Amino acid sequence: MKNALVAKILREISYALEVKGVEFKPRAYARAARSIENLSRDVTDIYEEGGKKALDDIPGVGKSIAAKIEEIIKTGRLEYHDELIDEIPFNFIELMSVQGLGPESVKTLHKELGIKGLKDLEKAAKDGKIRGLEGFGEKSEDNILKNIKQAYDKKRRVLLNTASSEAMGVREQIESYASKLEVAGSLRRMKETIGDIDVLVTPKNKSELVESFMKLGEKVVKGETKITIRLESGINCDLRIVEPESFGAALQYFTGSKDHNVQVRRLAKSKGYKLSEYGLFKDEERVAGRTEKEVYSKLGMQLPAPEMRLNRGEIEAAQEKKLPRLVSYDAVKGDLQCHTNYSDGEATIKGMVLKAKEMGYEYLGITDHAGDLRIAKSMDEKRIKEQAEEIKKLGVKGIKVLHGAEVNIQEDGSLDVPDKILEELDYVLASIHSKFTLTKKEMTDRLVKAMENPYVNIIGHPTGRKVLMKTGYDLDWDRVFQASKDNNTYLEINAYPERLDLSDTNARAAISAGCKLFINTDAHSTSQLGFMRFGLGQARRAWAETKDIINTISYESLLKKLKK
Ligand code: DGT
Ligand code: CA
Ligand code: CA
Ligand code: ZN
């Protein structure tokens, strides 16, 4: 169902054009958005049956907007929309989600107070800075403060690591009052972005637990068995109080995904059961519910890992007892992409190496930026030599250090560091950092050429996407996977939470095609080496087994893999 997406994009265009002060057009886009929203049929079906002409026939939709809808249906996005968002230097979409704020007022807030998003807006309102602006008063300032809560509640999603550390804080605060505690929802599934955090508890002491939970944020709703608060990052946390005999069923239900749940419930029904968050029931009798395993097992299924619960074939596989043995969170033996203060990282080489050793790694690869000096304080030839010396003399025992570099893939697929320098390195990681708007064919040619380079071992963040910010460039994956196998040039799952690139679906396709992958953090500080688990979560969402991930092998075997 694409109606909501189409309507959202059209509406945002209307807002953007208003902010830019364009006449008439905003109303046309708003009208079209409303019309799509109110359709009783899926716009995709309409398009598939009648083509662009049928879109044109929708009330409020003319030729030009019909073409844009077609683009959204085909690609899930719209170039024109992306461009408009790039042009406006503040987050007008977020600001206009505050009830009472329109394009004019948002423009004023940005111009006069430099307000770029909700956080800035909240601060300015609390500091009493808004009441003095032209067109605003004390009343509008109060209204902003009142309505900003809702705006936060609306679709505000955060990156996985943000939600993950918030959830850790919640856990620490209330754990001692609970006999059982699990974080469920999208966070348990390790989804790239999180809408809200779902926590299930069986309390030892309910009133103490609730009181201590409420201290963590602002109250949104407080009921007997469900409490919602808003946390520091702006997202909500739902706390659900669950009886022990239902805990497994509740955990199953609230872990989702919704698509997975719908299928599992359908399966239960076909077997004469009723499945709810309270348990698995035959007639009125609860036959399972205490643990998830019990619930799945009664349904004749293996227990699918939470990361797999997306209704992407795991239900069938679990019934046939054919679930893969996913790579575990402690299987990785080293990290092959990180940065130090030789380029844009914070820590010294030694700092990074000691941290990696503390994490129990067998090896660490250092890949500071090299080549094009405009990118992230890249190393020149002299610096690379100095770095090699420093690594040689490092003297940290119990961990192997590989000297690599992250070089740039230029528009024509060549690298910006000459072979005679690459030759000296233990391995080379190559990434695209510029010219993102080539065609799919050009992008694929460019990447494949880099993969064919005899010195390149790993392609960093292969699609260039930024989670919540921009989608990656399109590639012809068949060709990329083939090039990976032909040249022993491996694709990366970049574990940096903003990237998580390859995505779960791309990584799964790569594995199905027989490619082996690296999971690297791209850490720019010692603590970011801990991002590895987000990459592993992504790999598990892609059904990766240990054998699919190269950096689970020993140092000796790794050296062989890096020989081309
Ligand atoms: P989020 O919070 O948007 O990142 O994603 P989730 O998956 O955590 O979604 P949330 O918090 O709305 O709900 C938590 C889980 O509860 C969800 O994964 C599945 C379950 N759930 C919620 N609504 C429904 C529903 O209408 N039907 C079914 N079957 N399950 C639902
Ligand atoms: Ca959630
Ligand atoms: Ca929730
Ligand atoms: Zn960097």
mmCIF file of N, CA, C and O in Angstrom, residues 437-446 473-477 479:
data_model
loop_
_atom_site.group_PDB
_atom_site.id
_atom_site.type_symbol
_atom_site.label_atom_id
_atom_site.label_comp_id
_atom_site.label_asym_id
_atom_site.label_seq_id
_atom_site.Cartn_x
_atom_site.Cartn_y
_atom_site.Cartn_z
ATOM 1 N N THR A 437 25.653 10.868 -7.900
ATOM 2 C CA THR A 437 24.454 10.923 -8.733
ATOM 3 C C THR A 437 24.644 10.397 -10.142
ATOM 4 O O THR A 437 23.937 10.772 -11.047
ATOM 5 N N LEU A 438 25.594 9.500 -10.324
ATOM 6 C CA LEU A 438 25.720 8.866 -11.636
ATOM 7 C C LEU A 438 24.544 7.910 -11.844
ATOM 8 O O LEU A 438 23.831 7.578 -10.905
ATOM 9 N N THR A 439 24.375 7.447 -13.078
ATOM 10 C CA THR A 439 23.309 6.472 -13.325
ATOM 11 C C THR A 439 23.689 5.137 -12.688
ATOM 12 O O THR A 439 24.841 4.907 -12.324
ATOM 13 N N LYS A 440 22.688 4.268 -12.610
ATOM 14 C CA LYS A 440 22.915 2.942 -12.029
ATOM 15 C C LYS A 440 24.037 2.196 -12.774
ATOM 16 O O LYS A 440 24.920 1.609 -12.158
ATOM 17 N N LYS A 441 23.998 2.270 -14.088
ATOM 18 C CA LYS A 441 25.012 1.603 -14.900
ATOM 19 C C LYS A 441 26.404 2.179 -14.631
ATOM 20 O O LYS A 441 27.375 1.446 -14.420
ATOM 21 N N GLU A 442 26.488 3.510 -14.601
ATOM 22 C CA GLU A 442 27.783 4.159 -14.365
ATOM 23 C C GLU A 442 28.319 3.825 -12.972
ATOM 24 O O GLU A 442 29.510 3.578 -12.789
ATOM 25 N N MET A 443 27.405 3.837 -11.997
ATOM 26 C CA MET A 443 27.798 3.545 -10.624
ATOM 27 C C MET A 443 28.320 2.108 -10.531
ATOM 28 O O MET A 443 29.319 1.843 -9.860
ATOM 29 N N THR A 444 27.628 1.199 -11.199
ATOM 30 C CA THR A 444 28.026 -0.212 -11.152
ATOM 31 C C THR A 444 29.375 -0.399 -11.843
ATOM 32 O O THR A 444 30.268 -1.054 -11.313
ATOM 33 N N ASP A 445 29.538 0.206 -13.027
ATOM 34 C CA ASP A 445 30.822 0.130 -13.740
ATOM 35 C C ASP A 445 31.957 0.623 -12.843
ATOM 36 O O ASP A 445 33.020 0.011 -12.757
ATOM 37 N N ARG A 446 31.675 1.749 -12.196
ATOM 38 C CA ARG A 446 32.673 2.384 -11.347
ATOM 39 C C ARG A 446 33.088 1.454 -10.200
ATOM 40 O O ARG A 446 34.276 1.232 -9.954
ATOM 41 N N TYR A 473 22.900 4.933 -3.538
ATOM 42 C CA TYR A 473 22.803 4.862 -4.997
ATOM 43 C C TYR A 473 22.421 3.456 -5.422
ATOM 44 O O TYR A 473 22.661 2.482 -4.719
ATOM 45 N N ASP A 474 21.826 3.374 -6.585
ATOM 46 C CA ASP A 474 21.377 2.094 -7.133
ATOM 47 C C ASP A 474 22.538 1.348 -7.772
ATOM 48 O O ASP A 474 23.364 1.950 -8.433
ATOM 49 N N LEU A 475 22.552 0.052 -7.596
ATOM 50 C CA LEU A 475 23.594 -0.761 -8.220
ATOM 51 C C LEU A 475 22.956 -1.967 -8.886
ATOM 52 O O LEU A 475 21.901 -2.427 -8.477
ATOM 53 N N ASP A 476 23.633 -2.481 -9.892
ATOM 54 C CA ASP A 476 23.224 -3.751 -10.493
ATOM 55 C C ASP A 476 23.870 -4.858 -9.644
ATOM 56 O O ASP A 476 25.031 -5.205 -9.834
ATOM 57 N N TRP A 477 23.079 -5.377 -8.725
ATOM 58 C CA TRP A 477 23.657 -6.260 -7.705
ATOM 59 C C TRP A 477 24.215 -7.548 -8.289
ATOM 60 O O TRP A 477 25.212 -8.067 -7.787
ATOM 61 N N ARG A 479 25.828 -7.987 -10.970
ATOM 62 C CA ARG A 479 27.195 -7.706 -11.424
ATOM 63 C C ARG A 479 28.144 -7.480 -10.247
ATOM 64 O O ARG A 479 29.287 -7.934 -10.254
#
